[in-house]
mmCIF file of C-alpha atoms and ligand atoms in Angstrom:
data_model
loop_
_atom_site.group_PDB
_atom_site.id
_atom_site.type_symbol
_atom_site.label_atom_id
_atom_site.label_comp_id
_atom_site.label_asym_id
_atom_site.label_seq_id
_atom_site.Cartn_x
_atom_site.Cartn_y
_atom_site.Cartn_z
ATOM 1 C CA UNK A 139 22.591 -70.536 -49.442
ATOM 2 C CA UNK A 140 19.700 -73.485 -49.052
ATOM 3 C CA UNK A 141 16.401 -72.222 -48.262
ATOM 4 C CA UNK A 142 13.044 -73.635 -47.231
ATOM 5 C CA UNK A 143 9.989 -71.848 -49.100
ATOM 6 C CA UNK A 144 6.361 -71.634 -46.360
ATOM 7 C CA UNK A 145 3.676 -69.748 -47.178
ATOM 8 C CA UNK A 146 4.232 -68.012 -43.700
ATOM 9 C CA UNK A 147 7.643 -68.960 -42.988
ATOM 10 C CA UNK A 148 10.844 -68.742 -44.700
ATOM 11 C CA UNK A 149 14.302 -70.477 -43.944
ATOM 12 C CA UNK A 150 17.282 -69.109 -44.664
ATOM 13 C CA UNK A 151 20.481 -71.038 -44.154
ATOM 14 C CA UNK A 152 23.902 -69.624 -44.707
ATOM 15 C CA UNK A 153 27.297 -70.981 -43.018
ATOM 16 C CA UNK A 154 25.722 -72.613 -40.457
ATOM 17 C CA UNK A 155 23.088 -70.732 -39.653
ATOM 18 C CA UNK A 156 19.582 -70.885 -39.775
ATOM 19 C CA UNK A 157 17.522 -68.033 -39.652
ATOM 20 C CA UNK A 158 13.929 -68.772 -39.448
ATOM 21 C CA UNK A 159 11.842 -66.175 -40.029
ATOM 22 C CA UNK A 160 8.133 -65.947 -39.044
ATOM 23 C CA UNK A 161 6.710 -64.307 -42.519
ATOM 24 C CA UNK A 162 3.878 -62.540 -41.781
ATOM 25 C CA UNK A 163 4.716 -58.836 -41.690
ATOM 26 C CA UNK A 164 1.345 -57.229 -42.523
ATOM 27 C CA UNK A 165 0.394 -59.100 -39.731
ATOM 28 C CA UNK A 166 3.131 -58.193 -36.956
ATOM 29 C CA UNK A 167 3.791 -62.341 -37.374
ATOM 30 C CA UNK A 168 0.984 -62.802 -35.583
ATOM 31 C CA UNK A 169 0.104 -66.633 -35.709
ATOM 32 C CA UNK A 170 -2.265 -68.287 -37.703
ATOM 33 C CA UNK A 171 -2.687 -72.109 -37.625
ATOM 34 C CA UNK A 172 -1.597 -72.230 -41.174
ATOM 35 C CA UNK A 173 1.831 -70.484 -39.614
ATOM 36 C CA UNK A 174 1.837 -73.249 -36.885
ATOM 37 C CA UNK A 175 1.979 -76.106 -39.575
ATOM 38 C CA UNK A 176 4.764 -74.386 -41.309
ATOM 39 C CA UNK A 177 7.202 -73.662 -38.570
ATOM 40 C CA UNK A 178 6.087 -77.285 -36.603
ATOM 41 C CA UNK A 179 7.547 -78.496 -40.275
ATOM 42 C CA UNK A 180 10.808 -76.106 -41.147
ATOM 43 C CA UNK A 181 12.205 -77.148 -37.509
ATOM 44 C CA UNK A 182 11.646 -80.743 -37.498
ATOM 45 C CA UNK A 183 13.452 -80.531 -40.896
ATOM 46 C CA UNK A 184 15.700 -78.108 -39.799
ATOM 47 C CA UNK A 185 16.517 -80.909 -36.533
ATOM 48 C CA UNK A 186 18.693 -83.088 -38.991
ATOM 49 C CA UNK A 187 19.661 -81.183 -41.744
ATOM 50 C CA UNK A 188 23.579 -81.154 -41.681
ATOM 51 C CA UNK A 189 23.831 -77.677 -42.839
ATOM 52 C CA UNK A 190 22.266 -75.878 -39.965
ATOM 53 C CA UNK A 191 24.489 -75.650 -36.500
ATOM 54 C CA UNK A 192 22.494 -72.634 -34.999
ATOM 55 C CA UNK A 193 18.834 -72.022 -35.397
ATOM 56 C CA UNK A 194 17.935 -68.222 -34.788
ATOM 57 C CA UNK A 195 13.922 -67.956 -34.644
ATOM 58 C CA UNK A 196 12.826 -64.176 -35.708
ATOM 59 C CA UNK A 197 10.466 -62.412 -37.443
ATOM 60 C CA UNK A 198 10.311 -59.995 -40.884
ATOM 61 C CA UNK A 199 9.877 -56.664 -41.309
ATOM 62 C CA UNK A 200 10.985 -55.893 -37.428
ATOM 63 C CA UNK A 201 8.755 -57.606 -35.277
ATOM 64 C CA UNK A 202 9.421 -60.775 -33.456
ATOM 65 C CA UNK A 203 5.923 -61.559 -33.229
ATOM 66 C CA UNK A 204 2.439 -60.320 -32.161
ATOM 67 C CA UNK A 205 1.426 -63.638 -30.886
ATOM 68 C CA UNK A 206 -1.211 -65.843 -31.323
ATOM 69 C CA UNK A 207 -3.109 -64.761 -34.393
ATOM 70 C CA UNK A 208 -6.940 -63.401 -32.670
ATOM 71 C CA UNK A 209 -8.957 -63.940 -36.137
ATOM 72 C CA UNK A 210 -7.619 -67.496 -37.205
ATOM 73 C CA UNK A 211 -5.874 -68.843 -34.358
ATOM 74 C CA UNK A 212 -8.508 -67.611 -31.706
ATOM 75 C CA UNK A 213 -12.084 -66.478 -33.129
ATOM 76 C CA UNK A 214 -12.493 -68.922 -36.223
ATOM 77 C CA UNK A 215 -11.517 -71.961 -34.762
ATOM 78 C CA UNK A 216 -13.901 -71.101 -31.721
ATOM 79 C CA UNK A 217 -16.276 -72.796 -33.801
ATOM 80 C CA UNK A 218 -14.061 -75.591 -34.888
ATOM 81 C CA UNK A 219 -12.703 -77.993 -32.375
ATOM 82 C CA UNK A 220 -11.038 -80.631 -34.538
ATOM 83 C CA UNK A 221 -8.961 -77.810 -36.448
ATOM 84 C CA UNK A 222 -8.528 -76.114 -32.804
ATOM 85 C CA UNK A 223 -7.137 -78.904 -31.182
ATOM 86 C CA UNK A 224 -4.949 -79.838 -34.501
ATOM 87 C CA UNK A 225 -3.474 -76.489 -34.858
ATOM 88 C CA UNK A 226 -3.112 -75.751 -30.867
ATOM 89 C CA UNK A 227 -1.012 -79.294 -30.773
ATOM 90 C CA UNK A 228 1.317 -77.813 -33.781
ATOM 91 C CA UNK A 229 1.486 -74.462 -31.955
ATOM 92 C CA UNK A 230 2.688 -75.938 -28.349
ATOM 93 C CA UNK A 231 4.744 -79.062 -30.513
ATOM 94 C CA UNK A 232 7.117 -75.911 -32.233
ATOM 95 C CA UNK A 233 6.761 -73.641 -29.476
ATOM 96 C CA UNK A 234 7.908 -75.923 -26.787
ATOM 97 C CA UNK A 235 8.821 -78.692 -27.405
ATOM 98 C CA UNK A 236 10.742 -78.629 -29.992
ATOM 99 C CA UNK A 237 12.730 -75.858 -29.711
ATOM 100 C CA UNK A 238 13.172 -76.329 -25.810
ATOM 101 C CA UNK A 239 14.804 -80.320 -26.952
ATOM 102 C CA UNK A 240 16.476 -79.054 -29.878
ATOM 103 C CA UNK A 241 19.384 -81.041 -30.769
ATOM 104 C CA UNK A 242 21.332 -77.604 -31.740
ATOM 105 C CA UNK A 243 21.800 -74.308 -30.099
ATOM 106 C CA UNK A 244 18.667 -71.692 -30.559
ATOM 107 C CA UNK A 245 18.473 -68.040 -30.472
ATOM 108 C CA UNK A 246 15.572 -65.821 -30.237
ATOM 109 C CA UNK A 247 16.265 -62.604 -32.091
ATOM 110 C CA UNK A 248 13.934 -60.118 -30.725
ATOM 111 C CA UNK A 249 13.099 -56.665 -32.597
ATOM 112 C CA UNK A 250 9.526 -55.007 -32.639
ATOM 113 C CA UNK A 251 6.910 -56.390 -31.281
ATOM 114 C CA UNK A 252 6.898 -59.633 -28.817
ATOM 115 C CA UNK A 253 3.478 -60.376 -27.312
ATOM 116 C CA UNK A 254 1.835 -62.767 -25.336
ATOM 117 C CA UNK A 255 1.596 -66.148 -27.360
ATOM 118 C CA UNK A 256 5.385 -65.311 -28.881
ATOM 119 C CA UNK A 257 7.061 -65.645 -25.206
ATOM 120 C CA UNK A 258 7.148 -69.372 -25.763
ATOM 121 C CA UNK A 259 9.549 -69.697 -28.451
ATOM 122 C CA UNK A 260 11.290 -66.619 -27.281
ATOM 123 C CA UNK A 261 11.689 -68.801 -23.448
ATOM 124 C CA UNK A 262 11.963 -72.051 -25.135
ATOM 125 C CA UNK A 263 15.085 -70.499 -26.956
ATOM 126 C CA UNK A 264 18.558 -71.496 -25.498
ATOM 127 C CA UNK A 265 19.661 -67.550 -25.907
ATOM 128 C CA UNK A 266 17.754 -64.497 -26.483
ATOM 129 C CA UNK A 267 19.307 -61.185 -27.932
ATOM 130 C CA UNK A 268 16.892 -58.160 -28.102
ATOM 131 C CA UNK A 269 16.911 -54.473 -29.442
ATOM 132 C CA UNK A 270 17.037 -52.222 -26.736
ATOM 133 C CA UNK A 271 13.858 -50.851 -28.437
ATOM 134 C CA UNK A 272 11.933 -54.168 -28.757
ATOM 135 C CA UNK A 273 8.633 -53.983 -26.989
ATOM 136 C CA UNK A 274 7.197 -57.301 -24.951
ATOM 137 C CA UNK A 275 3.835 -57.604 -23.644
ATOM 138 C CA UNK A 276 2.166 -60.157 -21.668
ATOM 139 C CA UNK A 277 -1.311 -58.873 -22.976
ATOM 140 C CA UNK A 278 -3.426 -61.456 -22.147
ATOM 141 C CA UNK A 279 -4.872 -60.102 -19.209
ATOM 142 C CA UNK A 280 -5.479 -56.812 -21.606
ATOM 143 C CA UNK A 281 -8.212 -59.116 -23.240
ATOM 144 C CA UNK A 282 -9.632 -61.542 -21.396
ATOM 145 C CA UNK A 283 -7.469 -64.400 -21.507
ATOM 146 C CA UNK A 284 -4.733 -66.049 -19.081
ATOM 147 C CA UNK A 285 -1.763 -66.545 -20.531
ATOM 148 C CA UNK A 286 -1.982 -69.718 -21.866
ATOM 149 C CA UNK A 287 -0.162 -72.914 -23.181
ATOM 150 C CA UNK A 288 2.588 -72.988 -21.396
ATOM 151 C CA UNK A 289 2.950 -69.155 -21.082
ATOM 152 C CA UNK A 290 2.064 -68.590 -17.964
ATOM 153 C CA UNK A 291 4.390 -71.493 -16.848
ATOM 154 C CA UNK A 292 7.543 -70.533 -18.649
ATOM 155 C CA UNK A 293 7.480 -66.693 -18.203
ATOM 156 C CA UNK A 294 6.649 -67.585 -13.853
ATOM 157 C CA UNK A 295 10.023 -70.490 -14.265
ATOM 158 C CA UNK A 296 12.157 -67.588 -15.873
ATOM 159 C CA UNK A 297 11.712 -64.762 -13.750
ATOM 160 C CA UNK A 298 11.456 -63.719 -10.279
ATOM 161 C CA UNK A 299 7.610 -64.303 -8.939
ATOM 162 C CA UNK A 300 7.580 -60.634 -8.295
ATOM 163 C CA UNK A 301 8.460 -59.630 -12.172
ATOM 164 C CA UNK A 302 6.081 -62.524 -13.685
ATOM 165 C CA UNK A 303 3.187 -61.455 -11.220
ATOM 166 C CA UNK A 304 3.461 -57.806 -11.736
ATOM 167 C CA UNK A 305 3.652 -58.020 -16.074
ATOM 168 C CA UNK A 306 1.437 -60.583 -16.685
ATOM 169 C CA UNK A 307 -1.218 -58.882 -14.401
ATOM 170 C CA UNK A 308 -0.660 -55.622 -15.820
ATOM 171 C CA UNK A 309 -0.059 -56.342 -18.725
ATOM 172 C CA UNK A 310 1.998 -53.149 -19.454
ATOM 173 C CA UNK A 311 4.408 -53.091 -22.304
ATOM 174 C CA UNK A 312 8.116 -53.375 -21.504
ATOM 175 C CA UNK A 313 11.635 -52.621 -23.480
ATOM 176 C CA UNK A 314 14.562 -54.735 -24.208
ATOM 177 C CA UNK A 315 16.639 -53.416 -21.292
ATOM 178 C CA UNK A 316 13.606 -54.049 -18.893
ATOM 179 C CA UNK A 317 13.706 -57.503 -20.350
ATOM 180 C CA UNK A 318 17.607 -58.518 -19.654
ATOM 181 C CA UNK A 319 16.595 -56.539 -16.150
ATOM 182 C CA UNK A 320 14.302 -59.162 -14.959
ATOM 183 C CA UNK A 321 16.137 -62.164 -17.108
ATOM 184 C CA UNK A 322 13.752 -63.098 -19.991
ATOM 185 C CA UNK A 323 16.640 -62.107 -22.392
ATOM 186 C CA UNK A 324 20.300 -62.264 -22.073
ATOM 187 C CA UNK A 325 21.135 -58.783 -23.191
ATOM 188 C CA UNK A 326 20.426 -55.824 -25.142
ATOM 189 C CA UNK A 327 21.802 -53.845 -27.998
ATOM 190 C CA UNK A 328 21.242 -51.250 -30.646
ATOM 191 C CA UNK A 329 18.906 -52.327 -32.971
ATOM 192 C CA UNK A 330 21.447 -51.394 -35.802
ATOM 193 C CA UNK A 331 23.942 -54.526 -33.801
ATOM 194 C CA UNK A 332 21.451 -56.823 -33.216
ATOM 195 C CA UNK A 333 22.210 -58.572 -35.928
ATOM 196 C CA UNK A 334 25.798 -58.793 -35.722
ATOM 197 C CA UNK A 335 24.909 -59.610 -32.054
ATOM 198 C CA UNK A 336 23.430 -63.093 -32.834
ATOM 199 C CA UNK A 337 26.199 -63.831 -35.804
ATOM 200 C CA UNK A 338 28.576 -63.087 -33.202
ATOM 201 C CA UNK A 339 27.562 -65.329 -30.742
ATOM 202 C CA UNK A 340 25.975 -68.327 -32.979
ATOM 203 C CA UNK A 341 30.286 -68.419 -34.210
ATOM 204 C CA UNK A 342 30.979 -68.573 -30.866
ATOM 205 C CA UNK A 343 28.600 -71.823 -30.034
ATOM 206 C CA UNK A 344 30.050 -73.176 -33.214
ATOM 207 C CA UNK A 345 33.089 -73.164 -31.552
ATOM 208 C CA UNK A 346 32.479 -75.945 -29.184
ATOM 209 C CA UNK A 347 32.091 -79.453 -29.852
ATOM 210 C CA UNK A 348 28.385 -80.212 -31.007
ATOM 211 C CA UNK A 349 28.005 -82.902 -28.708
ATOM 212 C CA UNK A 350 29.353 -81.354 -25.580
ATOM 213 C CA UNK A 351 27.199 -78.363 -26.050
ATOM 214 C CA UNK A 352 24.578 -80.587 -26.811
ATOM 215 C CA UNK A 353 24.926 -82.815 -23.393
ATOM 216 C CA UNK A 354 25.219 -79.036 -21.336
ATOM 217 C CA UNK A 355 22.487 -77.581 -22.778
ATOM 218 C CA UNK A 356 20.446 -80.412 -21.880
ATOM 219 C CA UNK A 357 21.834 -80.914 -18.356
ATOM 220 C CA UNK A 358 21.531 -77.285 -17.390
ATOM 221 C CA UNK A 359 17.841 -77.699 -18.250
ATOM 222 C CA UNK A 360 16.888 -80.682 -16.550
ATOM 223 C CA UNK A 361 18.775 -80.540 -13.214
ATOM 224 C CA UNK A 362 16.254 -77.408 -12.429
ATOM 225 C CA UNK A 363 13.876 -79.954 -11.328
ATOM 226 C CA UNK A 364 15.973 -82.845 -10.129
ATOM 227 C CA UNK A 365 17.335 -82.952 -6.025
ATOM 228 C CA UNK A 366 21.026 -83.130 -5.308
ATOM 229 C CA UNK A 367 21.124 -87.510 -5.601
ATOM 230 C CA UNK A 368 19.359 -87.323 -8.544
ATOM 231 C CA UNK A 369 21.341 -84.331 -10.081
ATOM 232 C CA UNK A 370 24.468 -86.547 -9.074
ATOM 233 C CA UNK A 371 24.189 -89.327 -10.689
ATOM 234 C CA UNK A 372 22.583 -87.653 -13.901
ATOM 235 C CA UNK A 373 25.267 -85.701 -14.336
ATOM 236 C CA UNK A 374 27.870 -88.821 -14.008
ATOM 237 C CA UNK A 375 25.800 -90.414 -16.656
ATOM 238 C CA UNK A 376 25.293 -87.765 -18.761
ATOM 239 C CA UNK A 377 28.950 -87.358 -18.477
ATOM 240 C CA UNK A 378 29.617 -90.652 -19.373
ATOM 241 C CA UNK A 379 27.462 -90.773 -22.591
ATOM 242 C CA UNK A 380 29.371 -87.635 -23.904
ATOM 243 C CA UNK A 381 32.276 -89.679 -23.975
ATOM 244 C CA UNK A 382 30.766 -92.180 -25.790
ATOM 245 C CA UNK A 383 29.374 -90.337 -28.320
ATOM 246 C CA UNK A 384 32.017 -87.288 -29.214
ATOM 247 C CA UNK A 385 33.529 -87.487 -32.500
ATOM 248 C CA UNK A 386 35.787 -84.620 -31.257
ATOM 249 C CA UNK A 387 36.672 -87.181 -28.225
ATOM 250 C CA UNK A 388 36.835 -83.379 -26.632
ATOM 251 C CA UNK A 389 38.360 -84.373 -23.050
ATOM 252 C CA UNK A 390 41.260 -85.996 -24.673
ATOM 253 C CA UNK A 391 41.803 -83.601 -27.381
ATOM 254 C CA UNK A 392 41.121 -80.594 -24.876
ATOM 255 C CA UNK A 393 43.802 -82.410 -22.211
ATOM 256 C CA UNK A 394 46.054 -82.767 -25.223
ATOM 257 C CA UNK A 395 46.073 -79.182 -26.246
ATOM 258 C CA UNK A 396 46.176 -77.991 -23.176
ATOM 259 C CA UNK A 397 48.507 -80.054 -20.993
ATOM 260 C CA UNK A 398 51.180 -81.350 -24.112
ATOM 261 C CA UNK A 399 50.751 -78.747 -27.073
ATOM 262 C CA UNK A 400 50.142 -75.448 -24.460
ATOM 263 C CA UNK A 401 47.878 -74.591 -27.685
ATOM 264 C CA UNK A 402 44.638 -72.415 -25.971
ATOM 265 C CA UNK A 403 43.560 -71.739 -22.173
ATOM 266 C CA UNK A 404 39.910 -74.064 -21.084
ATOM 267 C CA UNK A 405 39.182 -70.488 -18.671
ATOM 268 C CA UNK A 406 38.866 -68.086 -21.871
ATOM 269 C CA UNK A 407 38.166 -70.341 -25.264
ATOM 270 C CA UNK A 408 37.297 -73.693 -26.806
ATOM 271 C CA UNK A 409 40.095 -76.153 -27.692
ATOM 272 C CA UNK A 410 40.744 -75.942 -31.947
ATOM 273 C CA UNK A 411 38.354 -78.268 -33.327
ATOM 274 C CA UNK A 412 38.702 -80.951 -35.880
ATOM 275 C CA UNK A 413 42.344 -81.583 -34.864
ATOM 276 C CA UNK A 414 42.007 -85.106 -34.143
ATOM 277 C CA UNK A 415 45.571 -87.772 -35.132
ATOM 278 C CA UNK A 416 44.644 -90.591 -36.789
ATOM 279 C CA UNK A 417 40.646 -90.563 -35.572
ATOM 280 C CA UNK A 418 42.017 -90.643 -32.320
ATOM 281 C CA UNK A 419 42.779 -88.068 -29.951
ATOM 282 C CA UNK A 420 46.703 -88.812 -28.822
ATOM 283 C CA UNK A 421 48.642 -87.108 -26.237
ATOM 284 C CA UNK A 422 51.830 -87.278 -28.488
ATOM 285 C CA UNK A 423 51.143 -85.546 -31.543
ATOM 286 C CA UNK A 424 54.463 -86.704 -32.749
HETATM 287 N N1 ACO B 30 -3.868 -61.199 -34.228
HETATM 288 C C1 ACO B 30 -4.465 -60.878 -35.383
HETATM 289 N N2 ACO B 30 -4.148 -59.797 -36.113
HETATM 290 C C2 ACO B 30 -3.178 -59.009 -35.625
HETATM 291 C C3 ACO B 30 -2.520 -59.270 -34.432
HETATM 292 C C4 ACO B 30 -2.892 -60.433 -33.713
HETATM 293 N N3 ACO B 30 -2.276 -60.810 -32.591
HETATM 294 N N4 ACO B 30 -1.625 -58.300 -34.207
HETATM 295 C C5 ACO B 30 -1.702 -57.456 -35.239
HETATM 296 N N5 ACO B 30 -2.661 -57.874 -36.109
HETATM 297 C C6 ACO B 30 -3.089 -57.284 -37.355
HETATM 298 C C7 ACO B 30 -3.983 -56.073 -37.154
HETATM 299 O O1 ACO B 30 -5.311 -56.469 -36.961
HETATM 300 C C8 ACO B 30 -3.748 -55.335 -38.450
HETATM 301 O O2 ACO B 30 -4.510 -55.976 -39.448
HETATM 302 P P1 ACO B 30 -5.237 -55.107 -40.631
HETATM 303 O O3 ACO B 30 -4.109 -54.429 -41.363
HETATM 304 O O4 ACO B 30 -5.951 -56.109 -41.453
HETATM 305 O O5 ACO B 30 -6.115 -54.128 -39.910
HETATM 306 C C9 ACO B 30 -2.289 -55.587 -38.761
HETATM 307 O O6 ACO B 30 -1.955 -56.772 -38.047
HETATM 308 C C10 ACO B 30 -1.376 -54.502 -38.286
HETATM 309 O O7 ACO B 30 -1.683 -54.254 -36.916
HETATM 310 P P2 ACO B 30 -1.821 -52.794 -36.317
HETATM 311 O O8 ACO B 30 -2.501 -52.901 -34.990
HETATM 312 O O9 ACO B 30 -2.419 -51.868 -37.311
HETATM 313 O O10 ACO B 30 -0.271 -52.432 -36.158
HETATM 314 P P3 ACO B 30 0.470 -51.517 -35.076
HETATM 315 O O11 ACO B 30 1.896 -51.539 -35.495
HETATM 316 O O12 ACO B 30 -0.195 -50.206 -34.958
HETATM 317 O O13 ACO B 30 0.303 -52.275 -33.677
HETATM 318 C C11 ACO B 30 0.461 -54.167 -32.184
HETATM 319 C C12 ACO B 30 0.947 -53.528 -33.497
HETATM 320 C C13 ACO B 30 0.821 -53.267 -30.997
HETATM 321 C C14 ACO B 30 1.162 -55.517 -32.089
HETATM 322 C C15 ACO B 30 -1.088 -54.342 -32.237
HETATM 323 O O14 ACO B 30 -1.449 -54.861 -33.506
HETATM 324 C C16 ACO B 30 -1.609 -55.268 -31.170
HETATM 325 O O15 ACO B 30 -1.770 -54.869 -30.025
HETATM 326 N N6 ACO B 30 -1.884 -56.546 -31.558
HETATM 327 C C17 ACO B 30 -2.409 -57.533 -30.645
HETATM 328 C C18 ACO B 30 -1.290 -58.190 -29.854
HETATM 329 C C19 ACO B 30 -1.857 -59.228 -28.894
HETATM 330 O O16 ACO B 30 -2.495 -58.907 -27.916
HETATM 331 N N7 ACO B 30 -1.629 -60.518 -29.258
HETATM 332 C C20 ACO B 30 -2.241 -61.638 -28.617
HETATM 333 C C21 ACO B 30 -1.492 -62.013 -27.400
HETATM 334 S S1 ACO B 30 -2.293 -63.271 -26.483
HETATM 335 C C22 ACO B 30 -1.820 -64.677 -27.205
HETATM 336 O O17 ACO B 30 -0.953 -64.705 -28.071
HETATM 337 C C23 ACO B 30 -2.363 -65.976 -26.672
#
């Protein structure tokens, strides 16, 4: 197992999987700037190290995270605007962006506590798995702030206006099966399986060809915003730059499998990975 060592973050990675853990537990993970640097540090690491195929963001001792820290990330650094800006930069730089472009899958694993500041890495994540007991709060409004950042924005793009509207002016606590109700999560479980939950489906992502999952994960993002032309020929392009950049060469192999060898069904499961003849996908095996 290789392991990064934070003061307020560990990472643990074991057969392909990263689990980075937020590491303030007397704290709920709340997030101080000092946590900011840490994480903004462990994932840009974490980006190109060869041993990590899934990145699963949680939190220890059972809580996802309590949000922005109010002592160091808010009060103290209401008197300090060089450190403010510095850590808020690091806060929205992990948060968003570089989960939300991450070059691998991402899963939020939600247990505890998830409150206000903490929805942005839980949205930004490709997949989120909750206990059914988790609680998530937009507090915000609970204390005098909008939900900033990008929280406001992200949590309003995921859900129905009528579900963002009604929690993050009310700021009323909700459960994990509210949360896969309204779509901020995909589903819920025990919190006993929730761990078996995200193993489960990080083997199934490693499954697929990196670079195919890679190219959809990034399409099904960014044709939100696009109209149909533009969606059309991003797509064709996108396409085409898969191709060009698969080590699996995927279509071939998958067509191969498929169509020659009768080896797996495309509807149910991925095509068996790592099978390529020669470095070259062939339709005769032989
Ligand atoms: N910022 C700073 N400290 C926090 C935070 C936080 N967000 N959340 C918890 N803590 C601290 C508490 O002050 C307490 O510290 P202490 O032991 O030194 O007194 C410790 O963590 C444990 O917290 P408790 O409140 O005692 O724990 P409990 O389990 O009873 O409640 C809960 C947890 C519900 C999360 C509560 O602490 C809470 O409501 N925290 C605030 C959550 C919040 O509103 N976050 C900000 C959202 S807005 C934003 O992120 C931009």
């Amino acid at each position: 197992m290789a392991e990064y060592k934070y003061e307020n973050v560990k990472v643990e990675i074991r057969d392909g999987l990263a689990w980075v853990i937020l590491n303030r537990p007397e704290k709920r993970n709340a997030m101080s700037p000092a946590l900011h640097y840490d994480m903004d540090d462990a994932l840009a690491r974490l980006e190109t190290d060869p041993e990590a195929a899934v990145v699963i963001i949680r939190g220890a001792g059972g809580n996802f995270s309590a949000g922005q820290d109010l002592k160091k990330f808010f009060r103290e650094l209401d008197t300090n605007p060089a450190e403010k800006k510095k850590a808020a930069e690091a806060a929205n730089r992990w948060r968003w962006e570089r989960i939300y472009n991450f070059r691998k899958p991402t899963i939020a694993m939600v247990e505890g506590y998830c409150v206000g500041g903490a929805f942005m890495q839980l949205l930004a994540c490709d997949f989120a798995i909750a206990a059914e007991d988790a609680t998530f709060s937009l507090s915000e409004v609970n204390w005098g702030i909008l939900p900033g950042a990008l929280v406001a924005k992200v949590v309003s793009d995921s859900v129905l206006p009528r579900h963002a509207l009604y929690y993050a002016c009310l700021g009323e606590a909700f459960d994990g099966h509210e949360a896969a109700r309204i779509g901020m999560i995909n589903f819920a479980v025990p919190k006993d399986r929730l761990e078996k939950a995200i193993e489960d489906l990080a083997e199934k992502l490693m499954k697929k060809s990196p670079e195919v999952l890679r190219a959809t994960k990034q399409a099904m993002r960014h044709v939100r915003t696009m109209d149909f032309g533009q969606a059309y020929d991003y797509l064709a392009e996108k396409g085409k730059a898969i191709r060009a950049n698969d080590k699996e060469d995927s279509y071939n192999t998958g067509l191969r499998q498929f169509l020659d060898e009768k080896g797996y069904k495309p509807t149910f499961e991925a095509f068996k990975r790592g099978t390529l003849i020669g470095g070259k996908a062939t339709s005769d095996p032989k």
